[in-house]
Amino acid sequence: GINAEYGEYNLRMSTTEELAAEIEKEEAGLTAINRQLEELRFKIGMSQQAVGSVMKGIVTMDPFGQAGGSVMAYEDEKRALEDSKEAKMKRIRELKQKLDAVA
């Protein structure tokens, strides 16, 4: 009857809204990750320049090899962020497929 159909419609609506909200949340997370990646690329670039300067003998003050160490640390962080980004993108794709199935 009408009540059953209305109930199903309501369920579908709330599922759609929940999925849309979830997608929005994941996409916001993705935006944040992309911002972090941009900052890291900048830091990596700066650190690599510092390493280059040390190697060329322009700068002799890097007694602890900090520039090289930070490049490696940044690269690790970048890899971790790229993995998170992949996972988020996969999750968003799955959510959008679910949303298409429900809608």
Short mmCIF file of N, CA, C and O in Angstrom, two decimals:
data_model
loop_
_atom_site.label_atom_id
_atom_site.label_comp_id
_atom_site.label_asym_id
_atom_site.label_seq_id
_atom_site.Cartn_x
_atom_site.Cartn_y
_atom_site.Cartn_z
N GLY A 1 0.81 -1.20 0.00
CA GLY A 1 0.00 0.00 0.00
C GLY A 1 0.85 1.26 0.00
O GLY A 1 2.06 1.20 -0.09
N ILE A 2 0.17 2.38 0.10
CA ILE A 2 0.83 3.68 0.06
C ILE A 2 1.84 3.84 1.19
O ILE A 2 2.93 4.34 0.98
N ASN A 3 1.46 3.39 2.40
CA ASN A 3 2.37 3.53 3.54
C ASN A 3 3.70 2.81 3.31
O ASN A 3 4.76 3.35 3.63
N ALA A 4 3.63 1.61 2.78
CA ALA A 4 4.85 0.84 2.52
C ALA A 4 5.71 1.58 1.50
O ALA A 4 6.92 1.71 1.68
N GLU A 5 5.08 2.09 0.44
CA GLU A 5 5.82 2.81 -0.59
C GLU A 5 6.43 4.08 -0.01
O GLU A 5 7.56 4.43 -0.31
N TYR A 6 5.67 4.77 0.82
CA TYR A 6 6.14 6.01 1.43
C TYR A 6 7.33 5.71 2.34
O TYR A 6 8.32 6.43 2.34
N GLY A 7 7.21 4.61 3.12
CA GLY A 7 8.29 4.19 4.00
C GLY A 7 9.55 3.90 3.22
O GLY A 7 10.65 4.31 3.60
N GLU A 8 9.40 3.22 2.09
CA GLU A 8 10.53 2.86 1.24
C GLU A 8 11.16 4.13 0.66
O GLU A 8 12.37 4.27 0.61
N TYR A 9 10.30 5.06 0.24
CA TYR A 9 10.76 6.33 -0.31
C TYR A 9 11.56 7.10 0.74
O TYR A 9 12.63 7.62 0.47
N ASN A 10 11.03 7.14 1.97
CA ASN A 10 11.70 7.82 3.08
C ASN A 10 13.07 7.21 3.35
O ASN A 10 14.05 7.92 3.57
N LEU A 11 13.10 5.87 3.36
CA LEU A 11 14.34 5.15 3.61
C LEU A 11 15.36 5.51 2.52
O LEU A 11 16.52 5.79 2.80
N ARG A 12 14.86 5.54 1.28
CA ARG A 12 15.73 5.85 0.15
C ARG A 12 16.26 7.28 0.28
O ARG A 12 17.43 7.54 0.05
N MET A 13 15.38 8.21 0.67
CA MET A 13 15.78 9.60 0.83
C MET A 13 16.86 9.75 1.89
O MET A 13 17.86 10.40 1.67
N SER A 14 16.64 9.11 3.05
CA SER A 14 17.62 9.26 4.13
C SER A 14 18.94 8.61 3.72
O SER A 14 20.00 9.15 4.01
N THR A 15 18.88 7.49 3.02
CA THR A 15 20.10 6.83 2.56
C THR A 15 20.83 7.75 1.59
O THR A 15 22.03 7.93 1.67
N THR A 16 20.07 8.36 0.69
CA THR A 16 20.65 9.26 -0.30
C THR A 16 21.33 10.44 0.39
O THR A 16 22.46 10.79 0.08
N GLU A 17 20.62 11.02 1.38
CA GLU A 17 21.18 12.16 2.11
C GLU A 17 22.41 11.77 2.91
O GLU A 17 23.39 12.50 2.94
N GLU A 18 22.35 10.58 3.53
CA GLU A 18 23.50 10.09 4.30
C GLU A 18 24.69 9.87 3.39
O GLU A 18 25.81 10.26 3.72
N LEU A 19 24.45 9.25 2.25
CA LEU A 19 25.54 9.00 1.30
C LEU A 19 26.12 10.31 0.79
O LEU A 19 27.34 10.47 0.71
N ALA A 20 25.24 11.25 0.46
CA ALA A 20 25.70 12.55 -0.03
C ALA A 20 26.55 13.26 1.02
O ALA A 20 27.60 13.83 0.71
N ALA A 21 26.10 13.18 2.28
CA ALA A 21 26.84 13.80 3.39
C ALA A 21 28.20 13.12 3.56
O ALA A 21 29.22 13.77 3.77
N GLU A 22 28.19 11.80 3.46
CA GLU A 22 29.42 11.02 3.58
C GLU A 22 30.40 11.38 2.46
O GLU A 22 31.59 11.58 2.71
N ILE A 23 29.88 11.50 1.24
CA ILE A 23 30.71 11.87 0.09
C ILE A 23 31.33 13.25 0.33
O ILE A 23 32.52 13.46 0.11
N GLU A 24 30.50 14.17 0.80
CA GLU A 24 30.96 15.53 1.08
C GLU A 24 32.09 15.52 2.10
O GLU A 24 33.09 16.21 1.94
N LYS A 25 31.91 14.71 3.15
CA LYS A 25 32.90 14.62 4.22
C LYS A 25 34.22 14.05 3.66
O LYS A 25 35.30 14.59 3.92
N GLU A 26 34.11 12.99 2.85
CA GLU A 26 35.30 12.36 2.27
C GLU A 26 36.01 13.32 1.32
O GLU A 26 37.23 13.38 1.28
N GLU A 27 35.22 14.07 0.54
CA GLU A 27 35.82 15.02 -0.41
C GLU A 27 36.53 16.16 0.32
O GLU A 27 37.56 16.64 -0.14
N ALA A 28 35.97 16.57 1.47
CA ALA A 28 36.63 17.59 2.29
C ALA A 28 37.97 17.04 2.80
O ALA A 28 38.98 17.75 2.80
N GLY A 29 37.95 15.78 3.19
CA GLY A 29 39.19 15.12 3.64
C GLY A 29 40.21 15.07 2.52
O GLY A 29 41.40 15.29 2.74
N LEU A 30 39.73 14.78 1.32
CA LEU A 30 40.60 14.71 0.14
C LEU A 30 41.23 16.08 -0.14
O LEU A 30 42.43 16.18 -0.42
N THR A 31 40.43 17.13 -0.03
CA THR A 31 40.93 18.50 -0.22
C THR A 31 42.04 18.80 0.78
O THR A 31 43.07 19.37 0.42
N ALA A 32 41.82 18.40 2.03
CA ALA A 32 42.82 18.62 3.08
C ALA A 32 44.11 17.87 2.77
O ALA A 32 45.20 18.42 2.92
N ILE A 33 43.98 16.63 2.31
CA ILE A 33 45.16 15.83 1.94
C ILE A 33 45.91 16.49 0.80
O ILE A 33 47.14 16.61 0.84
N ASN A 34 45.18 16.96 -0.21
CA ASN A 34 45.83 17.62 -1.34
C ASN A 34 46.60 18.86 -0.90
O ASN A 34 47.69 19.13 -1.39
N ARG A 35 46.02 19.61 0.04
CA ARG A 35 46.68 20.80 0.58
C ARG A 35 47.97 20.41 1.29
O ARG A 35 49.01 21.03 1.11
N GLN A 36 47.89 19.34 2.11
CA GLN A 36 49.08 18.85 2.82
C GLN A 36 50.16 18.40 1.84
O GLN A 36 51.34 18.66 2.05
N LEU A 37 49.72 17.73 0.77
CA LEU A 37 50.67 17.27 -0.24
C LEU A 37 51.38 18.44 -0.91
O LEU A 37 52.58 18.39 -1.15
N GLU A 38 50.63 19.51 -1.21
CA GLU A 38 51.22 20.70 -1.81
C GLU A 38 52.28 21.30 -0.89
O GLU A 38 53.37 21.66 -1.34
N GLU A 39 51.93 21.42 0.40
CA GLU A 39 52.88 21.96 1.38
C GLU A 39 54.13 21.10 1.45
O GLU A 39 55.25 21.60 1.50
N LEU A 40 53.92 19.77 1.43
CA LEU A 40 55.06 18.84 1.50
C LEU A 40 55.94 18.97 0.27
O LEU A 40 57.16 18.97 0.39
N ARG A 41 55.33 19.07 -0.90
CA ARG A 41 56.12 19.22 -2.12
C ARG A 41 57.00 20.45 -2.03
O ARG A 41 58.16 20.43 -2.44
N PHE A 42 56.45 21.52 -1.48
CA PHE A 42 57.19 22.76 -1.30
C PHE A 42 58.36 22.52 -0.34
O PHE A 42 59.50 22.88 -0.63
N LYS A 43 58.07 21.87 0.81
CA LYS A 43 59.12 21.59 1.80
C LYS A 43 60.21 20.70 1.20
O LYS A 43 61.39 20.91 1.46
N ILE A 44 59.78 19.69 0.43
CA ILE A 44 60.74 18.78 -0.20
C ILE A 44 61.64 19.57 -1.15
O ILE A 44 62.85 19.42 -1.15
N GLY A 45 61.02 20.42 -1.94
CA GLY A 45 61.78 21.26 -2.88
C GLY A 45 62.80 22.12 -2.16
O GLY A 45 63.97 22.19 -2.55
N MET A 46 62.36 22.76 -1.07
CA MET A 46 63.26 23.61 -0.29
C MET A 46 64.40 22.79 0.30
O MET A 46 65.56 23.18 0.26
N SER A 47 64.08 21.62 0.84
CA SER A 47 65.10 20.76 1.45
C SER A 47 66.08 20.24 0.41
O SER A 47 67.27 20.16 0.66
N GLN A 48 65.54 19.90 -0.77
CA GLN A 48 66.43 19.41 -1.83
C GLN A 48 67.38 20.52 -2.28
O GLN A 48 68.54 20.26 -2.57
N GLN A 49 66.88 21.74 -2.31
CA GLN A 49 67.75 22.88 -2.63
C GLN A 49 68.84 23.01 -1.58
O GLN A 49 70.00 23.25 -1.90
N ALA A 50 68.46 22.83 -0.33
CA ALA A 50 69.43 22.90 0.77
C ALA A 50 70.47 21.81 0.62
O ALA A 50 71.66 22.06 0.76
N VAL A 51 70.03 20.60 0.29
CA VAL A 51 70.96 19.47 0.08
C VAL A 51 71.90 19.80 -1.07
O VAL A 51 73.10 19.62 -0.97
N GLY A 52 71.33 20.33 -2.15
CA GLY A 52 72.13 20.71 -3.31
C GLY A 52 73.18 21.74 -2.95
O GLY A 52 74.34 21.64 -3.38
N SER A 53 72.78 22.72 -2.13
CA SER A 53 73.70 23.76 -1.71
C SER A 53 74.84 23.19 -0.88
O SER A 53 75.99 23.58 -1.03
N VAL A 54 74.50 22.23 -0.01
CA VAL A 54 75.52 21.59 0.82
C VAL A 54 76.49 20.83 -0.08
O VAL A 54 77.70 20.94 0.07
N MET A 55 75.94 20.09 -1.06
CA MET A 55 76.78 19.29 -1.94
C MET A 55 77.68 20.15 -2.82
O MET A 55 78.80 19.78 -3.10
N LYS A 56 77.16 21.30 -3.24
CA LYS A 56 77.97 22.20 -4.08
C LYS A 56 78.97 22.99 -3.25
O LYS A 56 79.79 23.71 -3.80
N GLY A 57 78.86 22.84 -1.93
CA GLY A 57 79.79 23.54 -1.06
C GLY A 57 79.42 25.00 -0.87
O GLY A 57 80.21 25.78 -0.34
N ILE A 58 78.21 25.38 -1.32
CA ILE A 58 77.77 26.77 -1.15
C ILE A 58 77.51 26.99 0.34
O ILE A 58 77.88 28.00 0.91
N VAL A 59 76.88 26.00 0.94
CA VAL A 59 76.59 26.07 2.36
C VAL A 59 77.41 24.96 3.01
O VAL A 59 77.35 23.82 2.59
N THR A 60 78.19 25.31 4.01
CA THR A 60 78.98 24.27 4.67
C THR A 60 78.40 23.94 6.02
O THR A 60 78.79 22.98 6.64
N MET A 61 77.42 24.75 6.46
CA MET A 61 76.83 24.52 7.77
C MET A 61 75.63 23.58 7.69
O MET A 61 74.49 24.00 7.59
N ASP A 62 75.89 22.30 7.66
CA ASP A 62 74.83 21.31 7.84
C ASP A 62 75.49 20.13 8.53
O ASP A 62 75.59 19.04 7.97
N PRO A 63 75.99 20.38 9.74
CA PRO A 63 76.83 19.39 10.41
C PRO A 63 76.14 18.05 10.66
O PRO A 63 76.80 17.03 10.72
N PHE A 64 74.81 18.06 10.79
CA PHE A 64 74.12 16.81 11.11
C PHE A 64 73.41 16.21 9.90
O PHE A 64 72.63 15.30 10.03
N GLY A 65 73.67 16.78 8.73
CA GLY A 65 73.00 16.28 7.53
C GLY A 65 71.50 16.40 7.64
O GLY A 65 70.76 15.55 7.17
N GLN A 66 71.04 17.48 8.30
CA GLN A 66 69.59 17.64 8.53
C GLN A 66 68.82 17.77 7.23
O GLN A 66 67.72 17.26 7.12
N ALA A 67 69.39 18.48 6.26
CA ALA A 67 68.66 18.69 5.00
C ALA A 67 68.31 17.36 4.35
O ALA A 67 67.18 17.13 3.97
N GLY A 68 69.29 16.46 4.26
CA GLY A 68 69.05 15.15 3.66
C GLY A 68 68.04 14.35 4.46
O GLY A 68 67.16 13.70 3.90
N GLY A 69 68.15 14.42 5.78
CA GLY A 69 67.23 13.68 6.65
C GLY A 69 65.81 14.17 6.50
O GLY A 69 64.87 13.38 6.47
N SER A 70 65.65 15.50 6.38
CA SER A 70 64.28 16.01 6.26
C SER A 70 63.68 15.67 4.90
O SER A 70 62.50 15.43 4.82
N VAL A 71 64.51 15.61 3.85
CA VAL A 71 63.97 15.19 2.54
C VAL A 71 63.40 13.79 2.68
O VAL A 71 62.28 13.52 2.25
N MET A 72 64.15 12.89 3.32
CA MET A 72 63.68 11.51 3.47
C MET A 72 62.41 11.45 4.33
O MET A 72 61.48 10.73 3.99
N ALA A 73 62.39 12.22 5.41
CA ALA A 73 61.21 12.24 6.28
C ALA A 73 59.99 12.77 5.50
O ALA A 73 58.90 12.21 5.59
N TYR A 74 60.20 13.84 4.75
CA TYR A 74 59.10 14.41 3.94
C TYR A 74 58.62 13.42 2.89
O TYR A 74 57.44 13.31 2.62
N GLU A 75 59.57 12.70 2.27
CA GLU A 75 59.20 11.72 1.25
C GLU A 75 58.34 10.61 1.86
O GLU A 75 57.36 10.18 1.26
N ASP A 76 58.69 10.18 3.08
CA ASP A 76 57.89 9.15 3.77
C ASP A 76 56.49 9.68 4.05
O ASP A 76 55.50 8.99 3.84
N GLU A 77 56.43 10.92 4.54
CA GLU A 77 55.15 11.55 4.86
C GLU A 77 54.32 11.68 3.58
O GLU A 77 53.11 11.43 3.58
N LYS A 78 54.99 12.04 2.49
CA LYS A 78 54.31 12.21 1.21
C LYS A 78 53.72 10.88 0.74
O LYS A 78 52.58 10.83 0.29
N ARG A 79 54.50 9.80 0.89
CA ARG A 79 54.00 8.47 0.50
C ARG A 79 52.77 8.10 1.32
O ARG A 79 51.78 7.60 0.76
N ALA A 80 52.83 8.36 2.63
CA ALA A 80 51.70 8.04 3.51
C ALA A 80 50.46 8.84 3.09
O ALA A 80 49.36 8.30 3.02
N LEU A 81 50.66 10.12 2.77
CA LEU A 81 49.55 10.96 2.34
C LEU A 81 48.98 10.48 1.01
O LEU A 81 47.76 10.47 0.81
N GLU A 82 49.86 10.07 0.10
CA GLU A 82 49.38 9.59 -1.20
C GLU A 82 48.58 8.31 -1.04
O GLU A 82 47.60 8.11 -1.74
N ASP A 83 48.97 7.46 -0.07
CA ASP A 83 48.20 6.25 0.22
C ASP A 83 46.82 6.62 0.76
O ASP A 83 45.81 6.06 0.35
N SER A 84 46.78 7.60 1.68
CA SER A 84 45.51 8.07 2.23
C SER A 84 44.63 8.63 1.12
O SER A 84 43.43 8.40 1.09
N LYS A 85 45.27 9.37 0.23
CA LYS A 85 44.55 9.99 -0.88
C LYS A 85 43.92 8.91 -1.76
O LYS A 85 42.75 9.00 -2.12
N GLU A 86 44.70 7.87 -2.09
CA GLU A 86 44.19 6.75 -2.88
C GLU A 86 42.98 6.12 -2.19
O GLU A 86 41.96 5.88 -2.83
N ALA A 87 43.10 5.86 -0.90
CA ALA A 87 42.03 5.24 -0.13
C ALA A 87 40.77 6.12 -0.14
O ALA A 87 39.66 5.62 -0.32
N LYS A 88 40.96 7.42 0.05
CA LYS A 88 39.83 8.36 0.04
C LYS A 88 39.15 8.36 -1.33
O LYS A 88 37.93 8.32 -1.41
N MET A 89 39.95 8.41 -2.39
CA MET A 89 39.38 8.45 -3.74
C MET A 89 38.59 7.17 -4.03
O MET A 89 37.51 7.21 -4.61
N LYS A 90 39.13 6.04 -3.57
CA LYS A 90 38.44 4.76 -3.74
C LYS A 90 37.11 4.78 -2.98
O LYS A 90 36.08 4.39 -3.51
N ARG A 91 37.17 5.27 -1.74
CA ARG A 91 35.96 5.35 -0.89
C ARG A 91 34.91 6.25 -1.54
O ARG A 91 33.73 5.92 -1.57
N ILE A 92 35.34 7.39 -2.08
CA ILE A 92 34.40 8.31 -2.74
C ILE A 92 33.77 7.64 -3.95
O ILE A 92 32.56 7.73 -4.15
N ARG A 93 34.58 6.92 -4.74
CA ARG A 93 34.04 6.20 -5.90
C ARG A 93 32.98 5.19 -5.47
O ARG A 93 31.91 5.11 -6.07
N GLU A 94 33.29 4.43 -4.41
CA GLU A 94 32.34 3.43 -3.91
C GLU A 94 31.05 4.09 -3.43
O GLU A 94 29.95 3.60 -3.73
N LEU A 95 31.18 5.19 -2.69
CA LEU A 95 30.00 5.89 -2.19
C LEU A 95 29.15 6.43 -3.35
O LEU A 95 27.92 6.35 -3.30
N LYS A 96 29.81 6.96 -4.37
CA LYS A 96 29.07 7.51 -5.52
C LYS A 96 28.34 6.39 -6.27
O LYS A 96 27.23 6.60 -6.75
N GLN A 97 28.97 5.21 -6.34
CA GLN A 97 28.31 4.07 -6.98
C GLN A 97 27.07 3.67 -6.18
O GLN A 97 26.02 3.39 -6.75
N LYS A 98 27.20 3.64 -4.86
CA LYS A 98 26.07 3.32 -4.00
C LYS A 98 24.95 4.33 -4.19
O LYS A 98 23.79 3.98 -4.28
N LEU A 99 25.34 5.60 -4.24
CA LEU A 99 24.37 6.68 -4.41
C LEU A 99 23.63 6.53 -5.74
O LEU A 99 22.42 6.66 -5.79
N ASP A 100 24.37 6.20 -6.80
CA ASP A 100 23.75 5.99 -8.11
C ASP A 100 22.78 4.80 -8.06
O ASP A 100 21.71 4.84 -8.65
N ALA A 101 23.17 3.77 -7.32
CA ALA A 101 22.31 2.58 -7.19
C ALA A 101 21.02 2.89 -6.44
O ALA A 101 19.96 2.38 -6.78
N VAL A 102 21.12 3.75 -5.43
CA VAL A 102 19.95 4.10 -4.61
C VAL A 102 19.05 5.11 -5.32
O VAL A 102 17.85 4.98 -5.30
N ALA A 103 19.67 6.09 -5.92
CA ALA A 103 18.92 7.20 -6.55
C ALA A 103 18.02 6.71 -7.68
O ALA A 103 18.33 5.72 -8.33
#
